[in-house]
Amino acid sequence: MPTPPEESQLQNGALHEGTHPELEVDPEAVPEPTPALEVASADTVNADSETEGAEPNRSTEIHSGESDSPPQAEEPVHPQLKKDEGSRTFTMRELLNELKTDENEANDPYSQQSTPQHNAEQDIAAMELIDSVTGVDEEGRSRQRILTYAARRYASAIARNPGDYDALYNWALVLQESADNVSPDSTSPSKDALLEEACKKYEEATRLCPTLHDAFYNWAIAISDRAKMRGRTKEAEEFWKQATKNYEKAVRLNWNTPQALNNWGLALQELSAIVPVREKQMIVKTAISKFRAAIKLQFDFHRAIYNLGTVLYGFAEDTLRAGGSTTKEVSPNELYSQSAMYIAAAHALKPGYSVYSSALRLVRSMLPLPYLKVGYLTAPPVGSVAAPHGDWKRSQFILNHESLQQLSTDDEKLLSPVPSNRSGDMVSTNVKVSIPSIVSVTTSADLTLPPGPVLNIDTIRGPVFLIADSWETLDGWLDAIRLVYTIYARGKSDVLAGIITG
């Protein structure tokens, strides 16, 4: 299904009742080790690589408060959700391959630039850092020998040609990977020192080649790792701000990078936990927009889908602590319901991932069961899209794993909870769109339709036009319908059905 160009921030969900359960800790939901460095000769980093079997390498907790201090009495006592940082894929374009010949370097336009004399002492210090790294086990030691060999090759290339931005970039990758190979219990240099050297190499490479988007991406990862070591401090805040700027540069240079957008959202999410309260809401909304932009590029990007759920959950917590809605349209209950929708969708796409299963146990009751989403849309009389605007009626719609349905006006009050299909005749419907019949879901600018944000659901039987209450609610419906369709297209509808009707 094609995606619209818009990038939005919030959507409305359905209200829910009841208390929030305590988080059942999943023993499998622990941070995973960093995967081995990908050895490839490609010219771009796989910032957006997503494979069905790949698992994220790390997960850390999202703290919805402003500091690490214990919660105050008035704060909601809700468990925390973990976030999914996704695969940290590096591409070392020259590792174990011959470096470019002097002739090729002479023909490189960037190599002809006038550059200051390279800091040889800094290069020596970087090599000393790499030489002193020891792996945790035999595999780690073998891996580090390869990294050390590669570092010497890049150092030699830079000594011959200080303008070789490729060698600088790859050397930075070696330093960054060596930092992940440091044993915390060994006498090896600190991870931070290696990451700092990597950042210097990335900075120099991007100065020589300002369009090197993969360098900006991996530089942002290195800065983020340095920020994590500093907790919730002013120094960490500055690092997170630097990381977000580099992710922004990477995305501007290569917009088709869902993983970079996802990481950008994660960095903003971390930043929002440090900044003053008055700045937090805007940063959270920006993080939401980045996760949503990643999903628009890749509908089955379960990591971004899940992370969007976690940031909405934290937003709901903050809103509840503030004593109510922070906006005119969105209440804490609606935000919790939105959060649950995305987490349920991520679990349906990746049912075997324990982090998603654990989170789903927490938020499932926040869904408008036995549906995934319930809300209002304005619809024309059945079979009459060209009806006068006054004949269009605002009514409730329900979305499950099978269809989007309009409820009869007389029966809308039966919601909360809505009776299940299995209990007999539910309610009469006007508009009904089966999920398998959908061709695309987009917005529309048709001036013949009533004013407002138009949802255009193109089906094999023709288009269905509906009007959302606001652009925020339109984004929610777009996401919900696309996610359900994607789950259906991936053959996971039975998993979603089990979540909402089980």
Coordinates of C-alpha atoms in Angstrom, one line a residue:
M1 CA 0.0 0.0 0.0
P2 CA 1.5 3.4 -0.9
T3 CA 2.3 5.8 1.9
P4 CA 1.3 9.5 2.1
P5 CA 4.1 12.0 2.4
E6 CA 2.7 13.5 5.6
E7 CA 4.6 13.0 8.9
S8 CA 2.3 13.4 11.9
Q9 CA 2.6 13.3 15.7
L10 CA -0.4 11.9 17.6
Q11 CA -3.5 9.9 17.0
N12 CA -6.6 9.2 19.2
G13 CA -7.4 5.8 20.5
A14 CA -10.3 4.3 22.3
L15 CA -11.2 4.9 26.0
H16 CA -10.7 2.1 28.4
E17 CA -11.7 1.4 32.0
G18 CA -10.1 -0.4 34.9
T19 CA -6.7 -0.4 36.6
H20 CA -3.4 -1.2 35.1
P21 CA -1.8 -4.6 36.0
E22 CA 1.7 -5.0 37.3
L23 CA 4.4 -5.9 34.7
E24 CA 5.1 -9.6 34.7
V25 CA 8.9 -9.8 34.2
D26 CA 9.9 -12.0 31.2
P27 CA 13.2 -13.7 32.0
E28 CA 14.1 -13.6 28.2
A29 CA 13.6 -9.8 28.0
V30 CA 17.3 -9.0 28.8
P31 CA 19.7 -7.0 26.8
E32 CA 21.3 -9.1 24.0
P33 CA 24.9 -8.9 22.9
T34 CA 26.0 -6.8 20.0
P35 CA 26.0 -8.8 16.8
A36 CA 29.2 -9.5 14.9
L37 CA 30.4 -6.8 12.6
E38 CA 29.1 -7.2 9.1
V39 CA 31.9 -7.6 6.6
A40 CA 30.8 -6.2 3.3
S41 CA 32.0 -4.2 0.3
A42 CA 28.8 -2.2 -0.1
D43 CA 29.1 1.6 -0.2
T44 CA 26.2 2.3 2.2
V45 CA 25.5 1.3 5.7
N46 CA 22.5 -1.0 6.3
A47 CA 20.8 1.4 8.6
D48 CA 17.4 0.2 7.7
S49 CA 18.1 -3.5 7.3
E50 CA 15.3 -5.7 8.7
T51 CA 15.3 -9.4 8.4
E52 CA 12.7 -11.8 9.8
G53 CA 15.1 -13.7 11.9
A54 CA 17.1 -10.8 13.2
E55 CA 16.7 -9.9 16.9
P56 CA 17.5 -6.5 18.4
N57 CA 20.7 -6.5 20.3
R58 CA 19.8 -4.3 23.3
S59 CA 16.9 -3.2 25.3
T60 CA 16.8 -0.7 28.1
E61 CA 14.1 0.6 30.2
I62 CA 12.1 3.7 29.4
H63 CA 11.7 5.9 32.5
S64 CA 8.7 8.1 32.4
G65 CA 9.8 10.3 35.3
E66 CA 12.2 13.2 35.2
S67 CA 14.9 11.6 37.3
D68 CA 16.1 8.3 38.8
S69 CA 14.6 9.2 42.2
P70 CA 11.8 7.1 43.6
P71 CA 8.3 8.0 42.4
Q72 CA 6.3 10.5 44.5
A73 CA 3.0 9.5 46.1
E74 CA 0.9 11.2 43.5
E75 CA 2.6 9.4 40.6
P76 CA 0.9 6.5 38.9
V77 CA 2.4 3.2 40.0
H78 CA 2.7 1.6 36.5
P79 CA 5.5 -0.7 35.4
Q80 CA 7.9 0.4 32.8
L81 CA 8.1 -0.8 29.2
K82 CA 11.3 -1.7 27.5
K83 CA 12.3 -0.3 24.2
D84 CA 13.6 -2.0 21.1
E85 CA 16.7 -0.4 19.7
G86 CA 17.0 -2.7 16.8
S87 CA 20.0 -4.0 14.9
R88 CA 23.1 -1.9 15.0
T89 CA 24.4 -2.8 11.5
F90 CA 27.8 -1.5 10.5
T91 CA 29.2 -1.9 7.0
M92 CA 33.1 -2.0 6.7
R93 CA 33.6 -1.4 3.1
E94 CA 37.3 -2.2 3.0
L95 CA 37.8 -4.7 5.7
L96 CA 40.0 -7.7 4.6
N97 CA 39.9 -6.3 1.1
E98 CA 42.7 -4.4 -0.7
L99 CA 42.6 -0.7 0.1
K100 CA 42.3 1.7 -2.9
T101 CA 45.5 2.1 -4.9
D102 CA 47.3 5.3 -5.0
E103 CA 46.1 5.8 -8.5
N104 CA 42.5 5.5 -7.6
E105 CA 43.0 7.9 -4.7
A106 CA 44.6 10.4 -7.0
N107 CA 41.5 10.3 -9.2
D108 CA 39.1 10.8 -6.2
P109 CA 37.8 14.4 -6.3
Y110 CA 37.6 14.6 -2.5
S111 CA 41.2 13.5 -2.2
Q112 CA 42.3 16.5 -4.1
Q113 CA 40.9 18.9 -1.5
S114 CA 43.4 20.8 0.5
T115 CA 43.4 19.4 4.0
P116 CA 45.3 20.4 7.1
Q117 CA 48.2 18.2 8.2
H118 CA 46.8 15.0 9.7
N119 CA 47.3 14.6 13.4
A120 CA 49.7 11.6 13.5
E121 CA 49.9 11.6 17.3
Q122 CA 46.1 11.2 17.5
D123 CA 46.4 8.2 15.1
I124 CA 49.1 6.6 17.3
A125 CA 46.8 7.1 20.4
A126 CA 43.9 5.4 18.5
M127 CA 46.1 2.5 17.5
E128 CA 47.3 2.1 21.1
L129 CA 43.6 2.0 22.3
I130 CA 42.8 -0.7 19.8
D131 CA 45.9 -2.8 20.5
S132 CA 45.1 -2.9 24.2
V133 CA 41.5 -4.3 23.8
T134 CA 41.1 -7.9 24.8
G135 CA 38.0 -9.9 24.0
V136 CA 35.8 -11.6 26.6
D137 CA 36.4 -15.1 25.1
E138 CA 38.2 -16.8 22.3
E139 CA 35.6 -15.6 19.7
G140 CA 36.1 -12.1 21.0
R141 CA 39.8 -12.3 20.8
S142 CA 39.7 -13.6 17.3
R143 CA 37.3 -10.8 16.3
Q144 CA 39.6 -8.2 17.9
R145 CA 42.6 -9.5 15.9
I146 CA 40.7 -8.9 12.7
L147 CA 39.7 -5.4 13.9
T148 CA 43.3 -4.6 14.8
Y149 CA 44.6 -5.8 11.5
A150 CA 42.0 -3.6 9.7
A151 CA 42.8 -0.6 11.8
R152 CA 46.5 -0.8 10.8
R153 CA 45.5 -0.9 7.1
Y154 CA 43.4 2.2 7.5
A155 CA 46.0 4.0 9.5
S156 CA 48.5 3.3 6.7
A157 CA 46.1 4.5 4.1
I158 CA 45.5 7.8 5.9
A159 CA 49.2 8.3 6.4
R160 CA 49.6 8.1 2.6
N161 CA 46.6 10.2 1.9
P162 CA 45.0 12.3 4.8
G163 CA 42.1 13.1 2.5
D164 CA 40.9 9.4 2.3
Y165 CA 37.5 9.8 3.9
D166 CA 36.7 6.1 3.2
A167 CA 39.7 5.0 5.3
L168 CA 38.7 7.4 8.1
Y169 CA 35.1 6.2 8.0
N170 CA 36.2 2.5 8.2
W171 CA 38.7 3.2 10.9
A172 CA 35.9 4.8 12.9
L173 CA 33.9 1.7 12.5
V174 CA 36.8 -0.4 13.8
L175 CA 37.1 1.8 16.9
Q176 CA 33.4 1.6 17.4
E177 CA 33.3 -2.1 17.2
S178 CA 36.3 -2.5 19.4
A179 CA 34.4 -0.5 22.0
D180 CA 31.7 -3.1 21.9
N181 CA 34.4 -5.8 22.3
V182 CA 35.8 -4.3 25.6
S183 CA 35.3 -6.6 28.6
P184 CA 34.0 -4.5 31.5
D185 CA 36.1 -6.6 33.9
S186 CA 39.4 -6.4 32.0
T187 CA 42.2 -3.9 32.1
S188 CA 41.3 -2.8 28.6
P189 CA 40.8 0.9 28.0
S190 CA 37.4 2.3 28.7
K191 CA 34.7 2.0 26.1
D192 CA 34.2 5.7 26.2
A193 CA 37.8 6.4 25.0
L194 CA 37.4 4.2 22.0
L195 CA 34.0 5.8 21.2
E196 CA 35.5 9.3 21.5
E197 CA 38.2 8.4 19.0
A198 CA 35.6 6.9 16.7
C199 CA 33.6 10.2 16.9
K200 CA 36.7 12.1 15.9
K201 CA 37.2 9.9 12.8
Y202 CA 33.6 10.3 11.8
E203 CA 33.8 14.1 12.2
E204 CA 36.9 14.2 10.0
A205 CA 35.4 11.9 7.4
T206 CA 32.2 13.9 7.2
R207 CA 34.2 17.1 6.9
L208 CA 36.0 15.7 3.9
C209 CA 32.8 14.2 2.4
P210 CA 29.7 16.1 3.8
T211 CA 27.3 13.7 1.9
L212 CA 28.6 10.5 3.7
H213 CA 25.2 9.7 5.3
D214 CA 26.2 6.3 6.7
A215 CA 29.0 8.1 8.6
F216 CA 26.5 10.5 10.2
Y217 CA 24.3 7.5 11.1
N218 CA 27.1 5.5 12.8
W219 CA 28.5 8.6 14.4
A220 CA 25.1 9.2 16.0
I221 CA 25.2 5.7 17.4
A222 CA 28.6 6.2 18.9
I223 CA 27.5 9.5 20.5
S224 CA 24.4 7.7 21.9
D225 CA 26.5 5.1 23.5
R226 CA 28.6 7.7 25.1
A227 CA 25.4 9.4 26.4
K228 CA 24.1 6.2 27.9
M229 CA 27.3 6.0 30.1
R230 CA 26.4 9.3 31.7
G231 CA 22.9 8.6 33.0
R232 CA 20.6 11.6 33.3
T233 CA 23.2 14.3 33.5
K234 CA 23.7 17.6 31.7
E235 CA 26.6 16.1 29.8
A236 CA 24.3 13.2 28.7
E237 CA 21.7 15.8 27.5
E238 CA 24.3 17.5 25.3
F239 CA 25.4 14.1 23.8
W240 CA 21.7 13.2 23.1
K241 CA 21.2 16.5 21.4
Q242 CA 24.3 15.9 19.2
A243 CA 23.1 12.4 18.4
T244 CA 19.7 13.7 17.2
K245 CA 21.4 16.3 15.0
N246 CA 23.5 13.6 13.3
Y247 CA 20.5 11.3 12.8
E248 CA 18.7 14.3 11.2
K249 CA 21.7 14.8 8.8
A250 CA 21.7 11.1 8.0
V251 CA 18.0 11.1 7.2
R252 CA 18.2 14.3 5.1
L253 CA 21.0 12.8 3.0
N254 CA 19.2 9.5 2.7
W255 CA 15.5 9.7 3.5
N256 CA 14.7 6.0 2.8
T257 CA 16.2 4.8 6.1
P258 CA 13.6 3.5 8.6
Q259 CA 16.3 2.3 11.1
A260 CA 17.8 5.8 11.2
L261 CA 14.4 7.3 11.8
N262 CA 13.7 4.7 14.5
N263 CA 17.1 5.5 16.2
W264 CA 16.3 9.2 15.9
G265 CA 13.1 8.6 17.8
L266 CA 14.9 6.6 20.5
A267 CA 17.5 9.4 21.0
L268 CA 14.7 11.9 21.3
Q269 CA 12.9 9.6 23.8
E270 CA 16.1 9.5 25.9
L271 CA 16.5 13.2 25.7
S272 CA 13.0 13.8 26.8
A273 CA 13.8 12.1 30.1
I274 CA 16.5 14.6 30.9
V275 CA 15.3 18.0 29.7
P276 CA 13.1 20.3 31.9
V277 CA 9.4 19.4 32.0
R278 CA 8.5 22.5 29.9
E279 CA 10.5 21.1 27.0
K280 CA 9.6 17.5 27.3
Q281 CA 6.2 17.4 25.6
M282 CA 7.5 18.9 22.3
I283 CA 10.4 16.4 22.2
V284 CA 8.1 13.5 22.9
K285 CA 5.8 14.6 20.1
T286 CA 8.8 14.8 17.8
A287 CA 9.9 11.3 18.8
I288 CA 6.4 10.1 18.0
S289 CA 6.6 11.6 14.5
K290 CA 10.0 9.9 13.8
F291 CA 8.7 6.4 14.8
R292 CA 5.6 7.0 12.6
A293 CA 7.7 8.2 9.7
A294 CA 9.8 4.9 10.0
I295 CA 6.6 2.9 9.9
K296 CA 5.3 4.8 6.8
L297 CA 8.5 3.7 5.0
Q298 CA 8.2 0.1 6.2
F299 CA 4.8 -1.0 7.3
D300 CA 6.1 -4.2 9.0
F301 CA 8.9 -2.5 10.9
H302 CA 8.0 -4.1 14.2
R303 CA 10.7 -2.3 16.2
A304 CA 9.5 1.1 15.3
I305 CA 5.9 0.0 15.8
Y306 CA 6.7 -1.2 19.3
N307 CA 8.8 1.8 20.1
L308 CA 5.9 4.1 19.1
G309 CA 3.8 2.1 21.6
T310 CA 6.3 2.7 24.4
V311 CA 6.7 6.4 23.8
L312 CA 2.9 6.8 23.8
Y313 CA 2.7 4.8 27.0
G314 CA 5.2 7.1 28.6
F315 CA 3.3 10.1 27.3
A316 CA 0.2 8.7 28.9
E317 CA 2.0 8.4 32.2
D318 CA 3.2 12.0 32.1
T319 CA -0.3 13.2 31.1
L320 CA -1.8 11.3 34.0
R321 CA 0.8 12.7 36.4
A322 CA -0.1 16.2 35.2
G323 CA -3.7 15.6 36.2
G324 CA -5.4 15.2 32.9
S325 CA -5.2 15.9 29.2
T326 CA -2.2 17.9 27.9
T327 CA -4.1 18.6 24.7
K328 CA -7.7 19.3 23.8
E329 CA -8.0 16.0 21.9
V330 CA -6.0 13.4 23.8
S331 CA -6.7 12.0 27.3
P332 CA -4.5 9.6 29.2
N333 CA -6.9 6.7 28.5
E334 CA -6.8 7.4 24.8
L335 CA -3.0 7.5 24.9
Y336 CA -2.9 4.2 26.8
S337 CA -5.2 2.7 24.2
Q338 CA -3.1 3.9 21.3
S339 CA 0.0 2.5 23.0
A340 CA -1.7 -0.9 23.4
M341 CA -2.7 -0.9 19.7
Y342 CA 0.9 -0.5 18.5
I343 CA 2.3 -3.0 21.0
A344 CA -0.3 -5.5 20.0
A345 CA 0.5 -5.0 16.3
A346 CA 4.3 -5.4 17.0
H347 CA 3.6 -8.7 18.9
A348 CA 1.4 -9.9 16.0
L349 CA 4.2 -9.3 13.5
K350 CA 6.8 -10.8 15.8
P351 CA 5.0 -13.2 18.2
G352 CA 8.1 -15.0 19.3
Y353 CA 9.9 -12.0 20.7
S354 CA 9.7 -12.1 24.5
V355 CA 10.0 -8.3 25.0
Y356 CA 6.8 -7.7 23.0
S357 CA 5.0 -10.6 24.8
S358 CA 5.9 -9.1 28.1
A359 CA 4.7 -5.7 27.2
L360 CA 1.5 -7.0 25.7
R361 CA 0.6 -8.7 29.0
L362 CA 0.7 -5.2 30.6
V363 CA -1.3 -3.3 28.0
R364 CA -3.7 -5.8 26.5
S365 CA -6.6 -4.7 28.9
M366 CA -6.1 -1.1 27.6
L367 CA -7.5 -2.1 24.2
P368 CA -11.2 -1.7 23.4
L369 CA -11.6 -5.5 23.4
P370 CA -12.7 -7.4 21.4
Y371 CA -11.5 -4.8 18.9
L372 CA -8.2 -3.2 18.1
K373 CA -9.5 0.4 17.7
V374 CA -12.8 2.2 18.2
G375 CA -13.5 5.8 17.3
Y376 CA -15.6 8.3 15.4
L377 CA -15.6 8.9 11.6
T378 CA -18.1 10.8 9.4
A379 CA -19.5 8.6 6.6
P380 CA -21.9 9.2 3.7
P381 CA -25.2 7.3 3.3
V382 CA -24.5 3.8 2.1
G383 CA -23.7 3.7 -1.6
S384 CA -24.0 7.5 -2.0
V385 CA -20.6 9.2 -1.8
A386 CA -22.0 12.1 -3.8
A387 CA -24.8 12.8 -1.2
P388 CA -25.1 16.4 0.1
H389 CA -22.7 17.2 2.9
G390 CA -25.5 17.5 5.3
D391 CA -26.4 13.8 4.8
W392 CA -23.0 12.6 6.0
K393 CA -23.3 11.4 9.6
R394 CA -20.6 11.1 12.3
S395 CA -20.8 7.7 14.0
Q396 CA -18.6 5.1 15.7
F397 CA -16.4 2.7 13.8
I398 CA -14.8 -0.5 15.0
L399 CA -11.7 -2.2 13.7
N400 CA -10.7 -5.8 14.3
H401 CA -8.5 -8.3 12.5
E402 CA -11.2 -8.9 9.8
S403 CA -12.8 -5.5 8.9
L404 CA -13.6 -1.9 9.6
Q405 CA -17.3 -1.4 10.4
Q406 CA -19.6 1.5 11.0
L407 CA -22.0 1.0 13.9
S408 CA -25.7 1.9 13.7
T409 CA -26.4 5.3 15.4
D410 CA -29.0 3.6 17.6
D411 CA -26.5 1.1 18.9
E412 CA -23.4 3.2 19.5
K413 CA -24.2 3.4 23.2
L414 CA -23.7 -0.3 23.4
L415 CA -20.0 0.2 23.2
S416 CA -17.9 0.0 26.4
P417 CA -17.7 -2.8 26.1
V418 CA -18.9 -3.6 22.6
P419 CA -20.7 -7.0 22.4
S420 CA -18.7 -9.7 20.6
N421 CA -19.4 -11.2 17.2
R422 CA -19.7 -14.5 18.9
S423 CA -22.6 -13.5 21.1
G424 CA -25.1 -13.4 18.2
D425 CA -26.2 -10.4 16.1
M426 CA -24.0 -7.6 17.1
V427 CA -25.3 -4.3 15.6
S428 CA -26.4 -3.3 12.2
T429 CA -23.7 -1.7 10.1
N430 CA -23.7 0.7 7.2
V431 CA -20.1 0.8 5.9
K432 CA -18.1 -2.4 6.1
V433 CA -14.6 -2.8 4.6
S434 CA -13.1 -6.2 4.8
I435 CA -9.3 -6.2 5.3
P436 CA -8.5 -8.6 2.4
S437 CA -10.4 -6.3 0.0
I438 CA -8.1 -3.3 0.7
V439 CA -5.8 -2.0 -2.0
S440 CA -4.4 1.1 -0.4
V441 CA -5.1 3.5 2.5
T442 CA -4.3 7.2 1.9
T443 CA -5.5 10.7 2.5
S444 CA -7.5 12.6 -0.1
A445 CA -7.9 16.2 -1.1
D446 CA -11.1 15.8 -3.0
L447 CA -12.9 19.2 -2.7
T448 CA -16.3 17.6 -3.5
L449 CA -16.2 15.9 -0.1
P450 CA -17.2 17.4 3.2
P451 CA -14.5 19.6 4.8
G452 CA -12.0 17.8 7.1
P453 CA -9.2 15.3 7.0
V454 CA -10.3 12.7 4.4
L455 CA -9.5 9.0 4.8
N456 CA -9.5 7.2 1.4
I457 CA -9.7 3.4 1.6
D458 CA -9.3 2.0 -1.9
T459 CA -10.8 -1.5 -2.2
I460 CA -11.3 -4.0 -5.0
R461 CA -14.9 -2.8 -5.0
G462 CA -14.1 0.8 -5.3
P463 CA -13.1 3.7 -2.9
V464 CA -14.5 4.3 0.5
F465 CA -14.3 7.9 1.8
L466 CA -14.5 8.8 5.5
I467 CA -13.9 12.1 7.3
A468 CA -11.8 12.1 10.5
D469 CA -12.4 14.5 13.4
S470 CA -8.9 15.9 13.2
W471 CA -5.5 15.3 11.6
E472 CA -4.4 13.6 14.8
T473 CA -7.2 11.1 14.6
L474 CA -6.7 10.6 10.9
D475 CA -3.1 9.5 11.6
G476 CA -4.4 7.0 14.1
W477 CA -6.8 5.5 11.6
L478 CA -4.3 5.4 8.9
D479 CA -1.8 3.6 11.1
A480 CA -4.4 1.2 12.5
I481 CA -5.8 0.1 9.1
R482 CA -2.4 -0.2 7.5
L483 CA -1.1 -2.3 10.4
V484 CA -4.0 -4.7 10.3
Y485 CA -3.6 -5.1 6.6
T486 CA 0.1 -5.7 6.9
I487 CA -0.5 -8.3 9.6
Y488 CA -3.0 -9.9 7.3
A489 CA -0.6 -9.8 4.3
R490 CA 2.1 -11.4 6.5
G491 CA -0.2 -14.3 7.4
K492 CA -0.4 -13.3 11.1
S493 CA -4.1 -12.4 11.3
D494 CA -4.7 -15.4 13.6
V495 CA -2.2 -14.0 16.1
L496 CA -4.0 -10.6 16.1
A497 CA -7.3 -12.4 16.5
G498 CA -6.0 -14.2 19.5
I499 CA -4.9 -10.9 21.1
I500 CA -8.1 -9.1 20.8
T501 CA -10.6 -11.9 21.2
G502 CA -8.7 -14.6 23.1

